[in-house]
Coordinates of C-alpha atoms and ligand atoms in Angstrom, one line a residue:
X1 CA 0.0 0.0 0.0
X2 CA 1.9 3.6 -1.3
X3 CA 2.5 5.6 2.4
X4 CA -0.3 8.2 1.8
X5 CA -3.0 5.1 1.8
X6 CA -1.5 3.6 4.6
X7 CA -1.3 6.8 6.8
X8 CA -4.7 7.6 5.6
X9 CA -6.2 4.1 6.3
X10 CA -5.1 4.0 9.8
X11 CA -6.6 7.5 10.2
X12 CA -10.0 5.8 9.3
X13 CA -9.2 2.8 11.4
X14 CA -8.6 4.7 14.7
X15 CA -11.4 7.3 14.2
X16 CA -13.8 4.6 13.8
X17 CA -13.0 2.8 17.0
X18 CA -13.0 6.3 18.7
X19 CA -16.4 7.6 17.0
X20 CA -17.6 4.6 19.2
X21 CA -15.4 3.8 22.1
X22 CA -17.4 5.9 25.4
X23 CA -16.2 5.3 28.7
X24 CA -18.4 6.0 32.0
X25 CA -17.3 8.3 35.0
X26 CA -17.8 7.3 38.5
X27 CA -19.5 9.7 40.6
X28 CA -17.2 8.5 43.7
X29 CA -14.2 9.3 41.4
X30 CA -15.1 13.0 42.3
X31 CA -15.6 13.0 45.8
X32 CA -12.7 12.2 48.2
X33 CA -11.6 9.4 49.2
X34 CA -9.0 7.9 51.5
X35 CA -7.5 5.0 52.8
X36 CA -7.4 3.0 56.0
X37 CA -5.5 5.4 57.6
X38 CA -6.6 8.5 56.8
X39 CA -8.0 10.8 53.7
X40 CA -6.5 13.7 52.3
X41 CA -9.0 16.1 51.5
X42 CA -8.8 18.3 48.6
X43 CA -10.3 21.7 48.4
X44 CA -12.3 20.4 44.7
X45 CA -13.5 17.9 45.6
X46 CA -17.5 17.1 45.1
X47 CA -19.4 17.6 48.2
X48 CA -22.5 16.7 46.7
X49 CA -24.6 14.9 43.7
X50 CA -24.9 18.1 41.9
X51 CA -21.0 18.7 42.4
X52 CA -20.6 15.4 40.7
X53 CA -23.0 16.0 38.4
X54 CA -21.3 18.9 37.7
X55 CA -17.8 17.5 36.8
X56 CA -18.7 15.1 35.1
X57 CA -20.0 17.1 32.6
X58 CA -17.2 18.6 32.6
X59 CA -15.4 16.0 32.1
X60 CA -17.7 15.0 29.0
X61 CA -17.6 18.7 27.5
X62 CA -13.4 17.9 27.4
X63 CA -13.0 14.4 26.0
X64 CA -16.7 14.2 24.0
X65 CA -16.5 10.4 25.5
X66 CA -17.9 10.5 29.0
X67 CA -21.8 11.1 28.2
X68 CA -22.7 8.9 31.6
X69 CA -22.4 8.9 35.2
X70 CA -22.3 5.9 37.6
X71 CA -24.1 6.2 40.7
X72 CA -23.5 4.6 43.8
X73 CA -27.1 4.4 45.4
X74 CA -26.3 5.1 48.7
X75 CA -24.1 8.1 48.3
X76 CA -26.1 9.6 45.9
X77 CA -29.7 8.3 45.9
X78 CA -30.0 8.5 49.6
X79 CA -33.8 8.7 49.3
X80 CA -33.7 6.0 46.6
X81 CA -36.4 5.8 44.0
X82 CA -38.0 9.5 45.9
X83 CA -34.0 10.7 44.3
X84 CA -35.0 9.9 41.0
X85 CA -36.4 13.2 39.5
X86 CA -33.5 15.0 41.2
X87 CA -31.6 12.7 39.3
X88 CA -33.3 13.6 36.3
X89 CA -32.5 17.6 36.6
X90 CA -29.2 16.9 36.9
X91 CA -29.3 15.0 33.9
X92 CA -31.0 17.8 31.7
X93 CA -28.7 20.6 33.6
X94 CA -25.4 18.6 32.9
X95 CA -25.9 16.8 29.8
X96 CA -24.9 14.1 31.1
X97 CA -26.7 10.9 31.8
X98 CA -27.4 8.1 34.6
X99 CA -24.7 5.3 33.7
X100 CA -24.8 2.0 35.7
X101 CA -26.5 1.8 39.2
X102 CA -24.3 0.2 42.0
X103 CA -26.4 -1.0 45.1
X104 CA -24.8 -0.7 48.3
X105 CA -24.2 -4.3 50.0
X106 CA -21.3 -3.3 52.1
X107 CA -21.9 -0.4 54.4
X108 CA -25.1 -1.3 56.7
X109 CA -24.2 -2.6 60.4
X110 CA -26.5 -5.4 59.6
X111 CA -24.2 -6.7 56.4
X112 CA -21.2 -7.4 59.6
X113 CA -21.7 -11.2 58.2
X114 CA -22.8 -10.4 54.7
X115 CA -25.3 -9.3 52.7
X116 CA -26.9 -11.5 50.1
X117 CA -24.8 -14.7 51.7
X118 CA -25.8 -13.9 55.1
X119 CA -26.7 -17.4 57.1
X120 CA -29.7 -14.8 58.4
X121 CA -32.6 -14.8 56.1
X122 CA -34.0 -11.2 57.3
X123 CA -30.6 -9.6 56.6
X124 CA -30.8 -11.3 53.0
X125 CA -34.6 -10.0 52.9
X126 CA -33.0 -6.3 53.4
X127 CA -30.0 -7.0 50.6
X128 CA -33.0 -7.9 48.2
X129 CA -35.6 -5.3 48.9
X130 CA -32.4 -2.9 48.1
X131 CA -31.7 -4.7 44.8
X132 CA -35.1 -4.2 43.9
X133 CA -35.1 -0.4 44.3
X134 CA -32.1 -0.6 42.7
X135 CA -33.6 -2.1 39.7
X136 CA -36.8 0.0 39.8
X137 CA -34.3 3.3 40.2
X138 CA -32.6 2.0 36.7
X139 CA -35.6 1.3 35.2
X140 CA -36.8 5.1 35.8
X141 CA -33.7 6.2 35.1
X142 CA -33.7 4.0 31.5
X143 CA -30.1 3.1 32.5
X144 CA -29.1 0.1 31.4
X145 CA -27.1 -1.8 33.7
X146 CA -27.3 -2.2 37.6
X147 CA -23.6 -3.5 38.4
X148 CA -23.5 -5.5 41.9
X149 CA -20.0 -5.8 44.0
X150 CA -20.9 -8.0 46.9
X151 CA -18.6 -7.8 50.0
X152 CA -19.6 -11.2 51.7
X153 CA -17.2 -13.2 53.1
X154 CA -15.8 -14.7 56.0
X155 CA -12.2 -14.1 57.8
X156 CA -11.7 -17.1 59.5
X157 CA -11.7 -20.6 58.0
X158 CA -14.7 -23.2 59.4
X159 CA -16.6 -19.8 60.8
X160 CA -19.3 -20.0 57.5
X161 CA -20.7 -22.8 55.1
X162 CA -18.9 -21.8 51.7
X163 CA -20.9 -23.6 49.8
X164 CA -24.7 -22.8 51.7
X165 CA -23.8 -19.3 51.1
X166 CA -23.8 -20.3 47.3
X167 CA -27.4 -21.6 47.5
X168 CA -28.4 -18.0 49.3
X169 CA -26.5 -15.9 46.5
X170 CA -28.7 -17.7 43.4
X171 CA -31.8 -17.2 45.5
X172 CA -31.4 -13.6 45.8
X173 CA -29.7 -13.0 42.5
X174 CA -32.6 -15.0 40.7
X175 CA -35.3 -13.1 42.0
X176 CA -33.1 -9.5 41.2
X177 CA -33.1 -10.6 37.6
X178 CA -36.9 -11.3 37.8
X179 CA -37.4 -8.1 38.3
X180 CA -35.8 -6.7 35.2
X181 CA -37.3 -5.5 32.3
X182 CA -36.1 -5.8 29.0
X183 CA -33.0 -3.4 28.3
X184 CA -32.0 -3.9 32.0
X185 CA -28.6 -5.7 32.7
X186 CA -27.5 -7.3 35.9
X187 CA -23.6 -7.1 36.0
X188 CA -22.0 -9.2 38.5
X189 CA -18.6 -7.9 39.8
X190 CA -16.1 -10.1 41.5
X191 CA -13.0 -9.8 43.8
X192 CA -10.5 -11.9 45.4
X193 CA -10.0 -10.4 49.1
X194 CA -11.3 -7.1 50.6
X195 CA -13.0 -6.4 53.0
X196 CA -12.9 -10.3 53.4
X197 CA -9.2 -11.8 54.2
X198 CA -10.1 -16.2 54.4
X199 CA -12.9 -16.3 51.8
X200 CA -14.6 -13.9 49.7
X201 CA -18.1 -15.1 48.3
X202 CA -17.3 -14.4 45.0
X203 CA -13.8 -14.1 44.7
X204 CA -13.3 -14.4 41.1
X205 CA -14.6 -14.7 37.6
X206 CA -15.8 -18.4 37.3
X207 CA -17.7 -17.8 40.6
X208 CA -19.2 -14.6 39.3
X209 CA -20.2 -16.6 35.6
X210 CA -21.7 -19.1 37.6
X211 CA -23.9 -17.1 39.3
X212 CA -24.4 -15.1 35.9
X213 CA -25.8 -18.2 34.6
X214 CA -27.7 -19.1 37.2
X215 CA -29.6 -15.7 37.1
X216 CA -30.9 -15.5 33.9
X217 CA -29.7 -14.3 30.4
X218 CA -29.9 -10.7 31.6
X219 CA -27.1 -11.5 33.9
X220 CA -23.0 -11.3 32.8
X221 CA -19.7 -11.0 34.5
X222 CA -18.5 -7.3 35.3
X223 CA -14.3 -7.4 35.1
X224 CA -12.6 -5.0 37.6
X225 CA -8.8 -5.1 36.2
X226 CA -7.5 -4.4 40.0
X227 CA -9.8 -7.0 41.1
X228 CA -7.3 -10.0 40.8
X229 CA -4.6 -11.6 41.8
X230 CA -1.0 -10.6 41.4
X231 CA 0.3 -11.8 38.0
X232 CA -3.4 -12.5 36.2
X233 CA -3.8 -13.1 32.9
X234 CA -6.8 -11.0 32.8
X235 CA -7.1 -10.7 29.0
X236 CA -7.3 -14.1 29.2
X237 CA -10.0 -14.1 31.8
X238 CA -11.7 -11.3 28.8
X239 CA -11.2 -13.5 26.2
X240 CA -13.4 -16.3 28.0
X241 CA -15.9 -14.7 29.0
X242 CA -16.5 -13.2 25.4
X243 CA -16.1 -16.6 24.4
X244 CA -18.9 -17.8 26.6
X245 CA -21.1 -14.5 25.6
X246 CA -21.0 -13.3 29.6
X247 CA -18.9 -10.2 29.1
X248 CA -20.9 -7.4 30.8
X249 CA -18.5 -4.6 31.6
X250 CA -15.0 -3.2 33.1
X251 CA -14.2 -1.1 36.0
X252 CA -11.0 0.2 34.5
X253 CA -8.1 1.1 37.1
X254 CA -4.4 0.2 37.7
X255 CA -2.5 -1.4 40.1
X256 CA 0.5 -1.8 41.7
X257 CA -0.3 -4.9 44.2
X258 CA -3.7 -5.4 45.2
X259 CA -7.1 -3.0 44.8
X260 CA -4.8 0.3 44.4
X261 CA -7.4 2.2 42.6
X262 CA -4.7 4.0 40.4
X263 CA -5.3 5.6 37.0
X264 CA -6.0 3.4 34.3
X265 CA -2.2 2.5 32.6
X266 CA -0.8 4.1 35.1
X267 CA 1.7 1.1 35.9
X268 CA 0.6 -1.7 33.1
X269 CA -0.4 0.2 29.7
X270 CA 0.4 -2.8 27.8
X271 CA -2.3 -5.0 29.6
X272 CA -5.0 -3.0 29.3
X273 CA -3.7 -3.0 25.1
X274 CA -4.0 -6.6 25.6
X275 CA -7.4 -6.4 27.1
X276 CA -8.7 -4.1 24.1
X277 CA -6.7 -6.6 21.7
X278 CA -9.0 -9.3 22.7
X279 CA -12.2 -7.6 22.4
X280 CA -11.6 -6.0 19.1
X281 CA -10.4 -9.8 18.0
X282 CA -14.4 -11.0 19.0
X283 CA -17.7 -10.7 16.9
X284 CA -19.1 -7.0 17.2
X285 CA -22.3 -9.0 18.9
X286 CA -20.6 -10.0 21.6
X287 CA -19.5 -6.7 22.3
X288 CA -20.9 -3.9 21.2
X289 CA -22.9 -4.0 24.5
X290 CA -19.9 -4.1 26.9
X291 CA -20.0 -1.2 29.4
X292 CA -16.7 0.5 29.6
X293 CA -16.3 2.1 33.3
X294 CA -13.9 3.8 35.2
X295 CA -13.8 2.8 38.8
X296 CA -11.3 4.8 40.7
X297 CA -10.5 7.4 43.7
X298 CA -7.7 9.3 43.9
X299 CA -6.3 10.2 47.2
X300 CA -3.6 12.2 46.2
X301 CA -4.1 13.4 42.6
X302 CA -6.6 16.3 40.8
X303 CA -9.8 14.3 40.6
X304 CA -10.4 16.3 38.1
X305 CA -6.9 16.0 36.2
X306 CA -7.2 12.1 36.8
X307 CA -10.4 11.5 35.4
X308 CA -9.4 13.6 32.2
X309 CA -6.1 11.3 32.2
X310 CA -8.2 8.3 32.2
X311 CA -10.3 9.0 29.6
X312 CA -7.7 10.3 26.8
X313 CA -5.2 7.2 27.9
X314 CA -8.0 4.8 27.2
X315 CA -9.4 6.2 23.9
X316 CA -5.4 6.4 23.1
X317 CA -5.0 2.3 24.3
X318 CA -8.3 1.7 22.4
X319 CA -7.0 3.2 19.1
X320 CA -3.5 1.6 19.8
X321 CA -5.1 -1.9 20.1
X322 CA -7.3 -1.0 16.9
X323 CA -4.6 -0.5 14.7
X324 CA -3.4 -4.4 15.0
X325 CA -3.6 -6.1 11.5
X326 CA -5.7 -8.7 12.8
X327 CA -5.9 -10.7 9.6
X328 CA -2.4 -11.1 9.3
X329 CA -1.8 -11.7 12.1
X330 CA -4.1 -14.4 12.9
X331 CA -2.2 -16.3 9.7
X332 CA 1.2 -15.5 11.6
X333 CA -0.1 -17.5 14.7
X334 CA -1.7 -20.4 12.2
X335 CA 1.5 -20.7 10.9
X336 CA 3.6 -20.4 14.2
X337 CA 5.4 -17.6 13.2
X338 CA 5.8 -16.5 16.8
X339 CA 8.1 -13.7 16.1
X340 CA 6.4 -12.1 13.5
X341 CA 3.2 -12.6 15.4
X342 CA 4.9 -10.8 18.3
X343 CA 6.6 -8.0 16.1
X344 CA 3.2 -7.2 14.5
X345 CA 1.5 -6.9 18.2
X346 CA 4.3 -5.0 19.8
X347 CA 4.7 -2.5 16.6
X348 CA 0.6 -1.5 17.4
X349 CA 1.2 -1.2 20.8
X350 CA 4.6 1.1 20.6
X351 CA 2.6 3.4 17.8
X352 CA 2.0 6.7 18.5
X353 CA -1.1 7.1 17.9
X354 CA -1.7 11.1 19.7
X355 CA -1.3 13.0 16.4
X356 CA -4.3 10.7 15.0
X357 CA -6.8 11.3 18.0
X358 CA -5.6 14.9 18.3
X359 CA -6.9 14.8 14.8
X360 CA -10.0 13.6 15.5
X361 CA -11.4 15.6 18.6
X362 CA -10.2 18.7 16.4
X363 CA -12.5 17.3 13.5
X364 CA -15.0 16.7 15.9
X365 CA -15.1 20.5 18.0
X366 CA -13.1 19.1 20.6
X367 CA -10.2 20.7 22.5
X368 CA -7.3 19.5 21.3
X369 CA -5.4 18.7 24.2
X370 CA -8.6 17.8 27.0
X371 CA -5.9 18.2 30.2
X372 CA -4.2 21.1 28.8
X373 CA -8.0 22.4 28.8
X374 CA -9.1 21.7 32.1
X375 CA -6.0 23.8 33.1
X376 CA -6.7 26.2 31.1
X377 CA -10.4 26.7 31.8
X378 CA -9.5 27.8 35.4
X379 CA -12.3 25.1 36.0
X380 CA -10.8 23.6 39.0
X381 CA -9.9 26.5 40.5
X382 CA -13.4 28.0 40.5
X383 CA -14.9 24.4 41.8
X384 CA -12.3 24.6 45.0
X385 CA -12.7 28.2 45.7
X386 CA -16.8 27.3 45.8
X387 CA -16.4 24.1 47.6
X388 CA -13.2 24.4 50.0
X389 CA -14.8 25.4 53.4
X390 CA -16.9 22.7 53.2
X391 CA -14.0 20.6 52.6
X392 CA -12.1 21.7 55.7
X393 CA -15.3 21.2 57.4
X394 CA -14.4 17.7 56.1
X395 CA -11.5 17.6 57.5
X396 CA -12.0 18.4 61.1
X397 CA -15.5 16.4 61.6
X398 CA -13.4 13.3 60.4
X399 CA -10.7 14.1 63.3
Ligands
PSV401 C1 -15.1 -2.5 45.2 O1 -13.7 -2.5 45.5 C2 -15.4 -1.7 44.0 O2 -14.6 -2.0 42.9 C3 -16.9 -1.8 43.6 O3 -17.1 -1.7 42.2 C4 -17.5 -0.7 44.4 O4 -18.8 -0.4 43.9 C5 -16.5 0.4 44.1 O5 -15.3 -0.3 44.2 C6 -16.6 1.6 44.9 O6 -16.3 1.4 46.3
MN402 MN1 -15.2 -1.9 40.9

């Protein structure tokens, strides 16, 4: 192919995959966070669901690729389904829209011993009712997916029935699928440890399929990249569950050693290549419904700044995985060419493929440079000069 073609071709190829690739915001991602052992507050930070409501369309009015917001219901449906119209305003005042609805399973006194594996049929009762609202808030929302972490699990080993609290998870989760409508998604999230140290109750990707299944065909897995094991092969894990039809959705973060919450390619740029490598490699029906999210807190960086980071470094990891020659290479590996096959993978990967997506937001009436933007807007200095005293008030009422 003469070079003009070539350069023009992979133009086309990486403005497709961006006219399409959209990545959701979390509304905790603006709000501060912490760790264990203390939190660092930061003056612009969101205090409150219009705050968040707020940044995220920012966020979405710099990268054109954020148009949803996930909601954590306790944090910012308080009220529930009585939140909803609220919701709604902010929608229409933002332009941006209700993404995935997260149920809270973890923070109630009576979830000490779980929520939906709780040996205690009452406490399961609660974890349902909460589910259901849950689905009923999606449905008024006409959000698509409700996305489920469940915290259950034990510390000690003989102190709970494993397997019983199996039997108790596919009760609840069957009836929370019998409550969806049609366009509704259950996505079912798994981790290995944390908050749980002996045995989490679903710890990991075969356990959360399972329970997928079990639920109903509205039900598939939800892949949190910091939500494994040391060493992973997660594209692997990606590449089975598109296999098996069962791939819901990401949480997109990095990580160092366990759930760091970092920013997305932060540490590992080339896995999360290797994650959109294998989803470009499956039939578009498999997933043109997969939910891209970003799940992540920052306790030391912008929240602002980060969120921006994430968004550009993904579209940028999307477009580098896009440019792969996938038909040549899939004769490479037929043929056992292995260094070829390698070459070909690593030469996508090692483009730089900036100029090209600087290209696009420009043909698209977006700024150039998103970050360089956000600086330039003086947005986050106006949000922290509006929102630092009750910030500090933070501070002290958490002393
Ligand atoms: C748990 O670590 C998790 O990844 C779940 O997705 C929660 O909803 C989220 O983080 C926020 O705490
Ligand atoms: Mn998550």
């Amino acid at each position: 192919m003469p070079k003009n073609e070539a350069v023009q071709s992979k133009q086309e190829q990486v403005w497709s995959v961006l006219d399409r690739f959209r990545i959701e915001v979390p509304s905790w991602g603006f709000a501060n966070t912490g760790t264990r052992f203390g939190k660092f507050v930061q003056d612009a930070a969101a205090t409150t669901i219009e705050e968040k409501f707020a940044d995220a369309g920012e966020v979405n009015r710099l990268t054109g690729a954020s148009p949803t917001v996930a909601l954590h219901v306790l944090w910012d449906l308080p009220n529930g389904t009585a939140d909803v119209e609220k919701i709604r305003a902010l929608e229409k005042e933002h332009g941006v829209k209700a993404g995935s609805i997260n149920p809270n399973l973890f923070q109630s006194q009576e979830y000490k011993f779980g929520s939906i594996a709780n040996p205690n049929a009452a406490v399961r009762k609660v974890a349902l009712d909460h589910l259901l609202e849950s689905v009923e808030i999606g449905r008024s929302l006409g959000s698509k997916d409700i996305s489920i972490w469940v915290s259950d699990g034990s510390n000690y080993p003989g102190t709970q029935s494993i397997s019983r609290r199996i039997g108790w998870m596919e009760e609840v989760l069957g009836a929370m699928h019998a409550a969806t409508s049609e366009g509704q998604r259950l996505l079912i999230e798994y981790k290995p440890f944390e908050p749980a140290f002996y045995h989490t109750d679903i710890a990991d990707w075969g356990m959360a399929l399972h329970l997928a299944q079990k639920a109903g065909p509205r039900a598939k897995v939800l892949v949190d990249t910091g939500h494994h094991a040391p060493g992973a092969n997660i594209e692997q894990i990606v590449a089975w569950l598109l296999y098996v039809d069962a791939l819901g959705g990401f949480h997109f973060n990095d990580r160092k050693y366990a759930d760091d919450d970092l920013t997305l390619g932060s540490i590992d740029p080339y896995q999360l290549f290797r994650i959109f490598h294998e989803i470009l490699s499956a039939p578009a029906a498999k997933t043109d419904g997969i939910a891209y999210m970003i799940d992540q807190s920052h306790n030391l960086k912008g929240k602002m700044e980060a969120m921006v980071q994430s968004v550009v470094t993904a579209q940028e990891l999307f477009a580098r995985a896009a440019l792969i020659d996938r038909d040549t290479l899939a004769k490479l590996q037929d043929e056992c060419r292995l260094v070829e096959a390698e070459e070909l993978f690593r030469d996508s990967f090692w483009s730089d493929v900036r100029p090209v997506v600087r290209a696009w937001r420009e043909a698209r009436g977006l700024p150039v440079d998103p970050l360089q933007e956000l600086q330039k807007s003086g947005y986050v200095e106006q949000i922290a000069k509006g929102r630092a005293q009750r910030n500090k008030g933070a501070v002290s009422s958490y002393a």
